[in-house]
Short mmCIF file of C-alpha atoms in Angstrom, two decimals:
data_model
loop_
_atom_site.label_atom_id
_atom_site.label_comp_id
_atom_site.label_asym_id
_atom_site.label_seq_id
_atom_site.Cartn_x
_atom_site.Cartn_y
_atom_site.Cartn_z
CA MET A 1 -4.02 -40.93 29.82
CA LYS A 2 -2.23 -41.02 33.39
CA PHE A 3 0.38 -38.20 33.82
CA SER A 4 2.86 -38.36 36.47
CA ARG A 5 2.89 -35.11 38.54
CA ARG A 6 6.34 -34.54 36.96
CA GLU A 7 5.09 -35.11 33.51
CA ALA A 8 2.07 -32.72 33.96
CA LEU A 9 4.17 -30.13 35.03
CA VAL A 10 6.54 -30.24 32.48
CA LEU A 11 3.10 -30.46 29.73
CA ALA A 12 1.96 -27.60 31.58
CA LEU A 13 5.62 -25.07 31.54
CA GLY A 14 6.01 -26.50 28.03
CA SER A 15 2.57 -25.03 26.43
CA ALA A 16 2.59 -21.84 28.66
CA ALA A 17 6.24 -21.26 26.86
CA ALA A 18 4.85 -22.15 23.74
CA ALA A 19 1.75 -19.64 24.24
CA ALA A 20 4.19 -17.25 25.21
CA ILE A 21 6.27 -16.69 22.02
CA PRO A 22 5.29 -13.07 20.35
CA LEU A 23 4.15 -14.40 17.25
CA PRO A 24 1.13 -11.74 16.79
CA ALA A 25 3.02 -10.11 13.80
CA LEU A 26 3.52 -13.49 11.88
CA ALA A 27 -0.65 -14.08 12.62
CA ALA A 28 -1.46 -10.42 11.74
CA VAL A 29 0.02 -10.74 8.33
CA GLU A 30 -1.18 -14.09 7.33
CA GLN A 31 -4.77 -12.68 8.37
CA ALA A 32 -4.45 -10.33 6.53
CA ILE A 33 -3.57 -12.01 3.76
CA ALA A 34 -6.08 -14.64 4.31
CA ASP A 35 -8.66 -11.70 4.52
CA PHE A 36 -7.87 -10.97 1.18
CA THR A 37 -7.77 -13.91 -0.73
CA GLY A 38 -10.50 -15.47 1.24
CA GLY A 39 -7.99 -18.50 2.50
CA ALA A 40 -7.17 -19.72 -1.10
CA ALA A 41 -4.06 -21.25 -2.32
CA VAL A 42 -1.60 -18.71 -3.43
CA ALA A 43 1.33 -19.59 -5.92
CA GLU A 44 4.15 -18.02 -6.74
CA GLY A 45 5.41 -16.35 -9.69
CA GLY A 46 3.09 -13.88 -12.17
CA ILE A 47 4.30 -10.94 -10.43
CA THR A 48 7.05 -8.96 -9.97
CA LEU A 49 7.63 -6.91 -6.60
CA THR A 50 10.76 -4.19 -6.62
CA THR A 51 12.22 -2.89 -3.63
CA PRO A 52 15.74 -1.93 -2.77
CA GLU A 53 17.77 -4.47 -0.95
CA ILE A 54 18.69 -1.30 1.47
CA ALA A 55 16.50 1.24 2.55
CA GLU A 56 18.66 4.03 4.16
CA ASN A 57 15.33 5.79 5.69
CA GLY A 58 12.43 3.39 6.64
CA ASN A 59 10.20 6.37 6.36
CA THR A 60 10.01 6.40 2.48
CA VAL A 61 10.91 3.28 0.96
CA PRO A 62 10.27 2.87 -2.78
CA ILE A 63 8.59 -0.38 -4.02
CA SER A 64 6.75 -0.98 -7.21
CA VAL A 65 4.59 -3.86 -8.03
CA GLU A 66 3.69 -5.25 -11.32
CA ALA A 67 1.37 -8.10 -11.98
CA PRO A 68 0.24 -8.56 -15.65
CA GLY A 69 -3.68 -9.66 -16.15
CA ALA A 70 -4.40 -8.95 -12.26
CA VAL A 71 -7.19 -7.34 -11.38
CA ALA A 72 -6.11 -6.43 -7.75
CA ILE A 73 -2.91 -6.31 -5.81
CA MET A 74 -2.51 -5.83 -1.82
CA VAL A 75 0.97 -5.13 -0.06
CA VAL A 76 1.82 -6.02 3.31
CA ALA A 77 4.48 -5.56 5.66
CA ALA A 78 5.48 -8.91 7.65
CA GLY A 79 7.40 -6.33 10.50
CA ASN A 80 5.10 -3.41 10.87
CA PRO A 81 3.06 -2.73 13.85
CA THR A 82 0.26 -3.32 11.21
CA PRO A 83 0.71 -5.00 8.43
CA GLY A 84 -1.67 -3.17 5.51
CA VAL A 85 0.40 -0.93 3.12
CA CYS A 86 -2.06 -0.47 0.51
CA ARG A 87 -4.77 -2.08 -2.07
CA ALA A 88 -5.07 -1.53 -5.57
CA THR A 89 -7.91 -2.43 -7.70
CA PHE A 90 -7.72 -1.82 -11.57
CA GLY A 91 -10.27 -0.69 -13.54
CA ASP A 92 -10.93 -0.93 -17.25
CA GLN A 93 -8.95 2.02 -17.91
CA ALA A 94 -5.72 0.94 -15.82
CA GLY A 95 -3.01 0.95 -18.86
CA ALA A 96 -0.76 -1.51 -16.96
CA GLN A 97 -1.32 -3.77 -13.97
CA MET A 98 1.21 -1.68 -11.48
CA PHE A 99 1.67 0.64 -9.52
CA GLY A 100 4.58 2.35 -7.65
CA ALA A 101 4.55 3.93 -3.88
CA ARG A 102 7.07 4.87 -0.97
CA ILE A 103 6.51 3.13 2.04
CA ARG A 104 7.22 2.90 6.16
CA LEU A 105 9.13 -0.01 7.09
CA ALA A 106 9.60 -0.07 10.94
CA GLY A 107 12.40 -2.32 10.16
CA THR A 108 14.37 -5.06 8.22
CA GLN A 109 11.52 -7.12 7.38
CA ASP A 110 9.85 -9.36 4.57
CA VAL A 111 7.40 -6.83 2.04
CA VAL A 112 4.93 -9.48 0.96
CA ALA A 113 2.49 -8.20 -2.31
CA ILE A 114 -0.35 -10.45 -3.39
CA ALA A 115 -2.05 -10.45 -6.87
CA GLN A 116 -5.68 -11.57 -7.44
CA MET A 117 -5.77 -12.58 -10.88
CA ALA A 118 -8.54 -12.21 -13.54
CA ASP A 119 -9.52 -16.09 -13.09
CA GLY A 120 -9.94 -15.89 -9.24
CA SER A 121 -6.45 -17.00 -8.58
CA PHE A 122 -3.68 -15.53 -6.28
CA VAL A 123 0.04 -14.86 -6.72
CA ARG A 124 2.40 -13.85 -4.13
CA ALA A 125 5.90 -11.91 -4.36
CA SER A 126 8.15 -11.17 -0.98
CA ASN A 127 11.21 -9.08 -0.68
CA GLU A 128 13.69 -8.55 2.06
CA VAL A 129 14.28 -5.08 2.66
CA LYS A 130 16.75 -4.13 5.46
CA VAL A 131 16.35 -1.42 6.71
CA THR A 132 18.97 1.02 8.44
CA ILE A 133 16.42 3.67 10.28
CA GLY A 134 12.93 2.38 11.14
CA GLY A 135 10.15 4.61 9.53
CA CYS A 136 7.24 3.92 12.08
CA GLY A 137 7.99 6.65 14.76
CA GLY A 138 8.12 3.81 17.33
CA MET B 1 -5.43 21.91 7.02
CA SER B 2 -5.65 23.95 3.70
CA ASP B 3 -1.79 23.16 3.16
CA ILE B 4 -2.84 19.59 1.59
CA ARG B 5 -2.15 19.94 -1.99
CA PRO B 6 -2.36 17.24 -5.12
CA ARG B 7 -0.02 17.28 -7.47
CA VAL B 8 -0.09 15.20 -10.86
CA ARG B 9 2.15 14.88 -13.81
CA VAL B 10 0.19 14.07 -17.00
CA PRO B 11 1.49 13.81 -20.23
CA ARG B 12 -0.04 16.61 -22.43
CA THR B 13 -0.39 14.42 -25.43
CA ALA B 14 -0.49 10.82 -26.22
CA SER B 15 -1.41 8.51 -29.48
CA ALA B 16 -4.66 6.19 -29.06
CA GLY B 17 -4.29 3.44 -27.09
CA GLU B 18 -1.16 4.57 -25.56
CA SER B 19 -0.62 3.57 -21.87
CA VAL B 20 1.02 6.81 -20.15
CA LEU B 21 2.84 7.11 -16.96
CA LEU B 22 1.09 9.00 -14.20
CA LYS B 23 3.02 10.35 -11.26
CA THR B 24 0.80 11.53 -8.28
CA LEU B 25 1.93 13.61 -5.20
CA ILE B 26 -0.15 14.91 -2.11
CA SER B 27 1.49 17.14 0.67
CA HIS B 28 -0.44 15.16 3.42
CA PRO B 29 1.27 14.43 6.84
CA MET B 30 -0.11 10.91 6.84
CA GLU B 31 0.13 10.18 10.68
CA THR B 32 0.53 6.89 11.62
CA GLY B 33 -1.02 7.07 14.95
CA GLN B 34 1.83 5.43 16.37
CA ARG B 35 3.94 8.41 17.28
CA ARG B 36 3.88 9.77 20.78
CA ASP B 37 3.73 13.66 21.47
CA GLY B 38 6.12 15.59 23.99
CA SER B 39 3.78 14.62 27.08
CA GLY B 40 3.52 10.61 26.02
CA ASN B 41 0.28 11.31 24.25
CA VAL B 42 -0.15 9.00 21.12
CA ILE B 43 -0.70 11.44 18.37
CA PRO B 44 -3.83 10.53 16.65
CA ARG B 45 -3.90 8.53 13.26
CA TRP B 46 -4.55 10.88 10.21
CA ILE B 47 -3.93 9.80 6.80
CA ILE B 48 -5.26 9.41 3.23
CA ASN B 49 -7.18 6.67 3.26
CA ARG B 50 -8.31 6.19 -0.49
CA PHE B 51 -6.95 7.54 -3.71
CA THR B 52 -8.81 6.98 -7.09
CA CYS B 53 -8.57 8.20 -10.40
CA GLU B 54 -10.76 8.15 -13.37
CA PHE B 55 -10.40 9.00 -16.99
CA ASN B 56 -13.42 10.43 -18.85
CA GLY B 57 -15.35 8.65 -16.14
CA ARG B 58 -14.12 5.15 -16.42
CA ASN B 59 -11.96 3.74 -13.34
CA VAL B 60 -8.08 3.74 -13.88
CA ILE B 61 -7.22 2.64 -10.14
CA ASP B 62 -8.77 2.60 -6.71
CA MET B 63 -6.64 2.20 -4.11
CA ALA B 64 -6.93 1.61 -0.36
CA LEU B 65 -4.08 3.29 1.80
CA ASP B 66 -2.91 2.16 5.34
CA PRO B 67 -0.69 4.26 7.66
CA ALA B 68 2.37 2.20 6.41
CA ILE B 69 2.45 4.77 2.96
CA SER B 70 4.66 7.39 3.65
CA THR B 71 4.17 11.07 4.25
CA ASN B 72 3.15 13.10 1.35
CA PRO B 73 1.73 9.86 -0.47
CA TYR B 74 3.89 9.37 -3.69
CA ILE B 75 1.91 6.79 -6.39
CA GLU B 76 2.39 6.33 -9.89
CA PHE B 77 0.31 4.13 -12.14
CA GLU B 78 -0.49 3.22 -15.90
CA ALA B 79 -3.11 4.82 -17.58
CA VAL B 80 -4.58 3.72 -21.33
CA VAL B 81 -5.82 6.67 -23.15
CA ASP B 82 -8.07 5.98 -26.64
CA GLU B 83 -9.14 9.67 -26.75
CA THR B 84 -8.58 12.87 -25.50
CA GLY B 85 -10.29 13.81 -22.16
CA GLU B 86 -9.37 14.50 -18.57
CA PHE B 87 -8.17 12.58 -15.63
CA THR B 88 -10.17 13.07 -12.35
CA PHE B 89 -7.63 12.17 -9.06
CA THR B 90 -9.50 12.16 -5.35
CA TRP B 91 -7.66 11.57 -2.10
CA HIS B 92 -10.11 10.57 0.61
CA ASP B 93 -8.82 12.00 4.20
CA ASP B 94 -9.65 10.24 7.34
CA ASN B 95 -11.69 13.14 8.58
CA GLY B 96 -14.00 12.91 5.96
CA ASP B 97 -12.50 15.28 3.11
CA VAL B 98 -11.81 14.89 -0.37
CA TYR B 99 -9.22 16.79 -2.13
CA THR B 100 -9.90 16.55 -5.84
CA ASP B 101 -7.33 17.03 -9.12
CA THR B 102 -8.13 16.92 -12.78
CA GLN B 103 -5.50 17.30 -15.70
CA SER B 104 -6.37 16.86 -19.60
CA ILE B 105 -4.91 15.15 -22.11
CA GLU B 106 -4.75 15.19 -25.90
CA VAL B 107 -4.77 12.18 -27.61
CA ALA B 108 -4.32 11.95 -31.30
#
């Protein structure tokens, strides 16, 4: 392929601009999810993630997640400096596949919960939480 | 730091096969490692990184916690009880300490 000098310059600038777009946060969340699922496909439904619509204080946001029949549930926060929030594995004595906790959210973002079901499949739910005052100390 | 105190709420009694809600709290700063002190130095991360609960030696829940869990981590979950017994809760600290608490429950 023969590029004119002008075309080559535009191509170079274009790819530099594309590379400079800050997508590290998005990549980190997808990586965390891929580590949990091993790259398997993730369906929607079968998992309920309860979060407040607006969190007055990002330092303590109550969440709860339930997924009947799940073996493990992972929660990640897409907009935090590091996406991991927690990962619960349920034993024989678990009464329900659910837990509630209070988490920190740095700002308005999506909270994502992924459950690994007993048959090895994965399901996810995601809620946007608006945060008034960020809670990661930044 | 000896101020790290767990507090759990377990129902006193339950019927066999019932699922009981357990509420757990431990006082711990859960330092995220993102904050800076007055001189601009990063305050190192120091969190509870793992929480487990067992009933009569059998696992109920095993949770890995990240810095995004709030200070004084509060965790609630459900356990099914089929006989009288004891819950054992453990919290694992970044620095290697393990805090435990036990609570009995009478099952009719």
